[in-house]
Short mmCIF file of C-alpha atoms in Angstrom, two decimals:
data_model
loop_
_atom_site.label_atom_id
_atom_site.label_comp_id
_atom_site.label_asym_id
_atom_site.label_seq_id
_atom_site.Cartn_x
_atom_site.Cartn_y
_atom_site.Cartn_z
CA MET A 3 69.10 97.08 80.17
CA ASP A 4 69.28 100.81 79.73
CA ILE A 5 72.69 102.46 79.14
CA VAL A 6 72.60 106.26 80.35
CA VAL A 7 75.55 108.22 79.03
CA LYS A 8 76.03 111.88 80.67
CA GLY A 9 78.43 114.62 80.96
CA ARG A 10 79.57 116.52 83.85
CA LYS A 11 80.82 120.00 82.96
CA THR A 12 81.40 118.55 79.50
CA GLU A 13 79.25 117.95 76.53
CA VAL A 14 79.23 114.20 75.27
CA PRO A 15 78.94 114.11 71.36
CA GLU A 16 76.65 111.60 69.64
CA ARG A 17 79.43 109.64 68.25
CA PHE A 18 80.68 108.99 71.97
CA ARG A 19 77.41 107.60 72.78
CA LYS A 20 77.22 105.29 70.02
CA HIS A 21 80.66 103.78 70.92
CA VAL A 22 79.63 103.26 74.55
CA ALA A 23 76.76 101.25 73.39
CA GLU A 24 79.37 99.23 71.10
CA LYS A 25 81.96 99.06 73.95
CA LEU A 26 79.64 97.89 76.65
CA LYS A 27 78.59 94.67 74.98
CA LEU A 28 75.27 94.06 76.76
CA GLU A 29 75.30 90.15 76.10
CA LYS A 30 78.63 89.61 77.66
CA ILE A 31 77.75 91.76 80.79
CA GLN A 32 74.57 90.10 81.22
CA LYS A 33 76.15 86.64 80.84
CA LEU A 34 78.45 87.75 83.92
CA ASP A 35 75.23 89.38 85.82
CA GLY A 36 71.98 88.18 84.77
CA LYS A 37 70.28 90.72 87.41
CA VAL A 38 72.12 93.85 85.60
CA ILE A 39 69.40 96.76 85.59
CA SER A 40 70.91 99.93 84.20
CA LEU A 41 74.46 101.20 83.39
CA ASP A 42 75.23 104.62 83.94
CA VAL A 43 78.40 106.23 82.26
CA GLU A 44 79.50 109.53 83.33
CA VAL A 45 82.19 111.55 81.46
CA SER A 46 84.14 114.45 83.03
CA LYS A 47 86.92 116.61 81.88
CA GLU A 48 90.06 118.22 83.74
CA HIS A 49 90.93 121.85 82.47
CA ASN A 50 94.21 121.74 84.24
CA PRO A 51 96.92 121.40 81.44
CA ARG A 52 99.32 119.68 83.81
CA GLN A 53 96.91 116.70 83.72
CA ALA A 54 96.99 116.63 79.79
CA ASP A 55 97.68 112.84 80.10
CA ARG A 56 94.53 112.51 82.47
CA CYS A 57 92.32 114.85 81.46
CA ASP A 58 89.42 112.76 80.23
CA ARG A 59 87.69 110.60 82.88
CA VAL A 60 84.77 107.84 82.41
CA GLU A 61 83.24 106.33 85.10
CA ILE A 62 80.98 103.07 84.84
CA THR A 63 78.19 102.30 87.34
CA LEU A 64 76.39 99.09 87.28
CA HIS A 65 73.11 98.78 88.93
CA SER A 66 71.69 95.31 89.66
CA ARG A 67 69.69 93.40 92.20
CA GLY A 68 73.02 92.73 93.81
CA PRO A 69 75.79 95.25 95.10
CA VAL A 70 76.60 98.24 92.88
CA ILE A 71 79.84 97.80 90.93
CA ARG A 72 81.65 101.01 90.03
CA ALA A 73 84.79 101.24 87.54
CA GLU A 74 86.49 104.49 86.28
CA ALA A 75 89.64 105.55 84.62
CA ALA A 76 91.49 108.53 83.23
CA ALA A 77 93.21 109.14 80.10
CA SER A 78 94.04 111.82 77.68
CA ASP A 79 91.13 111.40 75.61
CA PRO A 80 87.53 109.93 76.54
CA TYR A 81 87.76 106.81 74.23
CA ALA A 82 90.99 105.21 75.71
CA ALA A 83 89.51 106.32 79.25
CA LEU A 84 86.25 104.04 78.33
CA ASP A 85 88.57 101.42 77.09
CA LEU A 86 90.39 101.29 80.48
CA ALA A 87 87.12 101.47 82.50
CA THR A 88 85.40 98.97 80.46
CA GLY A 89 88.37 96.40 81.11
CA LYS A 90 87.98 97.07 84.93
CA LEU A 91 84.50 96.67 85.03
CA GLU A 92 84.32 93.29 83.21
CA ALA A 93 87.33 92.00 85.53
CA ARG A 94 85.11 92.88 88.57
CA LEU A 95 82.16 91.42 87.10
CA ARG A 96 84.28 88.33 86.45
CA LYS A 97 85.30 88.19 90.06
CA GLN A 98 81.84 88.34 91.31
CA HIS A 99 80.47 85.66 89.05
CA GLU A 100 83.38 83.51 90.14
CA LYS A 101 82.38 84.17 93.55
CA ARG A 102 78.74 83.27 93.30
CA HIS A 103 79.63 80.16 91.15
CA ASN A 104 81.79 78.86 93.96
CA ARG A 105 79.27 79.56 96.49
CA ARG A 106 76.82 77.58 95.03
CA GLY A 107 78.74 74.33 95.76
CA ASN A 108 80.67 73.66 92.60
CA GLY A 109 84.10 72.20 93.61
CA ARG A 110 83.13 72.48 97.35
CA LEU A 111 85.03 69.77 99.67
CA SER A 112 82.98 67.55 102.41
CA ALA A 113 84.34 68.02 105.87
CA ALA A 114 85.78 64.43 105.43
CA GLU A 115 88.04 65.63 102.36
CA VAL A 116 89.16 68.80 103.85
CA VAL A 117 91.75 67.13 105.92
CA GLU A 118 92.98 65.03 102.99
CA VAL A 119 92.93 67.65 100.57
CA VAL A 120 93.93 70.78 102.23
CA PRO A 121 97.39 70.84 103.77
CA ASP A 122 97.68 71.86 107.51
CA ALA A 123 94.06 71.55 108.26
CA ALA A 124 92.89 71.74 111.53
CA GLN A 125 91.43 68.49 113.22
CA LEU A 126 89.34 68.36 116.03
CA ASN A 127 89.67 65.88 119.04
CA ALA A 128 86.47 64.45 120.75
CA ASN A 129 86.51 67.53 123.10
CA GLY A 130 86.35 70.02 120.18
CA GLN A 131 89.73 71.24 120.22
CA THR A 132 92.51 71.33 117.45
CA ALA A 133 95.71 69.31 117.60
CA ARG A 134 97.64 72.64 118.57
CA GLU A 135 95.41 73.35 121.42
CA GLU A 136 95.40 69.63 122.82
CA ALA A 137 99.47 70.04 122.58
CA ALA A 138 99.47 73.32 124.43
CA GLN A 139 97.29 71.74 127.21
CA ALA A 140 99.75 68.96 127.87
CA VAL A 141 102.79 71.26 128.10
CA PRO A 142 103.28 71.55 132.01
CA THR A 143 103.34 75.36 132.99
CA THR A 144 105.86 76.55 135.82
CA ARG A 145 105.78 79.70 137.50
CA ILE A 146 109.42 81.06 138.02
CA GLY A 147 109.38 84.25 139.90
CA THR A 148 106.95 86.72 138.49
CA LEU A 149 107.00 84.63 134.90
CA GLU A 150 105.24 81.59 133.71
CA VAL A 151 107.53 79.31 131.57
CA GLN A 152 105.80 76.40 129.24
CA GLY A 153 107.86 73.22 129.29
CA ASP A 154 111.58 72.69 130.48
CA GLY A 155 112.61 76.14 129.31
CA PRO A 156 115.56 76.70 128.27
CA LEU A 157 114.35 79.91 129.88
CA VAL A 158 116.79 80.87 133.09
CA VAL A 159 115.39 83.27 135.53
CA ARG A 160 117.31 84.73 138.17
CA GLU A 161 115.29 87.39 140.54
CA LYS A 162 116.58 89.34 143.16
CA ASN A 163 115.35 92.08 145.70
CA HIS A 164 117.37 94.71 147.19
CA VAL A 165 116.63 97.13 149.76
CA ALA A 166 118.74 100.11 148.89
CA ALA A 167 119.23 103.86 150.82
CA PRO A 168 119.17 106.63 148.13
CA MET A 169 122.67 107.86 147.28
CA THR A 170 124.53 110.63 144.94
CA LEU A 171 126.10 109.76 142.11
CA ASP A 172 129.46 110.04 143.27
CA GLN A 173 128.50 107.33 145.96
CA ALA A 174 127.16 104.85 143.14
CA LEU A 175 130.46 105.54 141.07
CA TYR A 176 132.26 104.46 144.23
CA GLU A 177 130.36 101.54 145.05
CA MET A 178 130.45 100.35 141.30
CA GLU A 179 134.20 100.33 141.61
CA LEU A 180 133.96 98.94 144.97
CA VAL A 181 132.49 95.56 143.60
CA GLY A 182 134.09 95.62 140.40
CA HIS A 183 131.40 95.84 138.31
CA ASP A 184 130.42 97.53 134.81
CA PHE A 185 127.30 99.10 135.99
CA TYR A 186 125.47 99.79 139.55
CA LEU A 187 121.96 100.04 140.06
CA PHE A 188 120.91 102.75 142.64
CA VAL A 189 118.22 105.22 144.14
CA ASP A 190 119.06 108.78 142.75
CA SER A 191 119.15 110.91 146.23
CA ASP A 192 118.14 114.09 144.42
CA THR A 193 115.05 112.58 142.14
CA LYS A 194 114.19 109.59 144.12
CA GLU A 195 113.90 107.47 141.28
CA PRO A 196 115.92 104.54 140.14
CA SER A 197 119.14 105.07 138.06
CA VAL A 198 121.95 103.18 136.45
CA VAL A 199 125.80 104.29 136.48
CA TYR A 200 127.78 102.15 134.26
CA ARG A 201 131.60 102.28 132.59
CA ARG A 202 131.86 103.23 128.85
CA HIS A 203 135.24 103.79 127.38
CA ALA A 204 138.55 103.95 129.76
CA TYR A 205 137.62 105.88 132.68
CA ASP A 206 134.19 107.47 130.99
CA TYR A 207 131.22 107.05 132.79
CA GLY A 208 127.62 107.17 131.65
CA VAL A 209 124.07 107.32 133.90
CA ILE A 210 120.61 106.55 132.83
CA HIS A 211 117.92 107.90 134.91
CA LEU A 212 114.47 106.58 134.97
CA ARG A 213 111.58 108.72 135.45
CA SER A 214 107.89 107.18 135.84
CA ASP A 215 105.47 108.56 133.06
CA PRO A 216 101.82 107.00 133.48
CA PHE A 217 101.34 107.61 129.80
CA ALA A 218 104.20 105.83 128.59
CA GLY A 219 102.82 102.20 129.21
CA SER A 220 101.69 102.08 125.80
CA GLU A 221 105.16 103.19 123.93
CA THR A 222 107.96 100.77 122.64
CA GLY A 223 111.19 100.82 123.34
CA GLY A 224 112.35 102.56 126.94
CA ALA A 225 115.61 101.72 128.96
CA GLY A 226 116.22 98.01 127.61
CA GLY A 227 118.85 98.92 125.22
CA ALA A 228 122.43 98.39 125.16
CA LEU A 229 124.36 100.41 128.19
CA GLY A 230 127.36 100.97 125.89
CA GLY A 231 125.83 104.18 123.70
#
């Protein structure tokens, strides 16, 4: 396996190249990934004085017959950056090694053991359904108005349809006081849109106008809040 050390917009001293060879222990890397082909180490320097604590960056790229693994780090000097990047590389190699180890079957459970060992594991019946799906099918569904209710409720739905002639705001206020309610739904004679007039505080009133918008269907919220605002 070859280790290639190069600099990007900076010179790499020979002392640092030797340190890279000592730091990146080939035996340890090959033990975690036996298909490694080469290691590329790129050193770059940021000349911005505001980034003095991260001016030196080291990027390690591992090429193998599997996926490319890359780790990088920045510090106040290239040696510290190399230590950080090496730690990240080894952690990622160890993670990949554990994945391969698990895929080979070590510690793998049989289908019969999954139900006993794994909590809340799905069990299939003779029809290939899980217990949850089977229970959902057993619950009766009742249609109430335009809604579908599963089981006995406790949802209570009361649906009314009214035919109303358009009226002015003053007429709607009069009708609300006449029936003794805190709100009154009506069709505004000016806009021809549904509106709600409601009692706020003392003798104050509020009115909500609904305007249809074909592009507002995906938006949340709407006029479903409290009327007291």
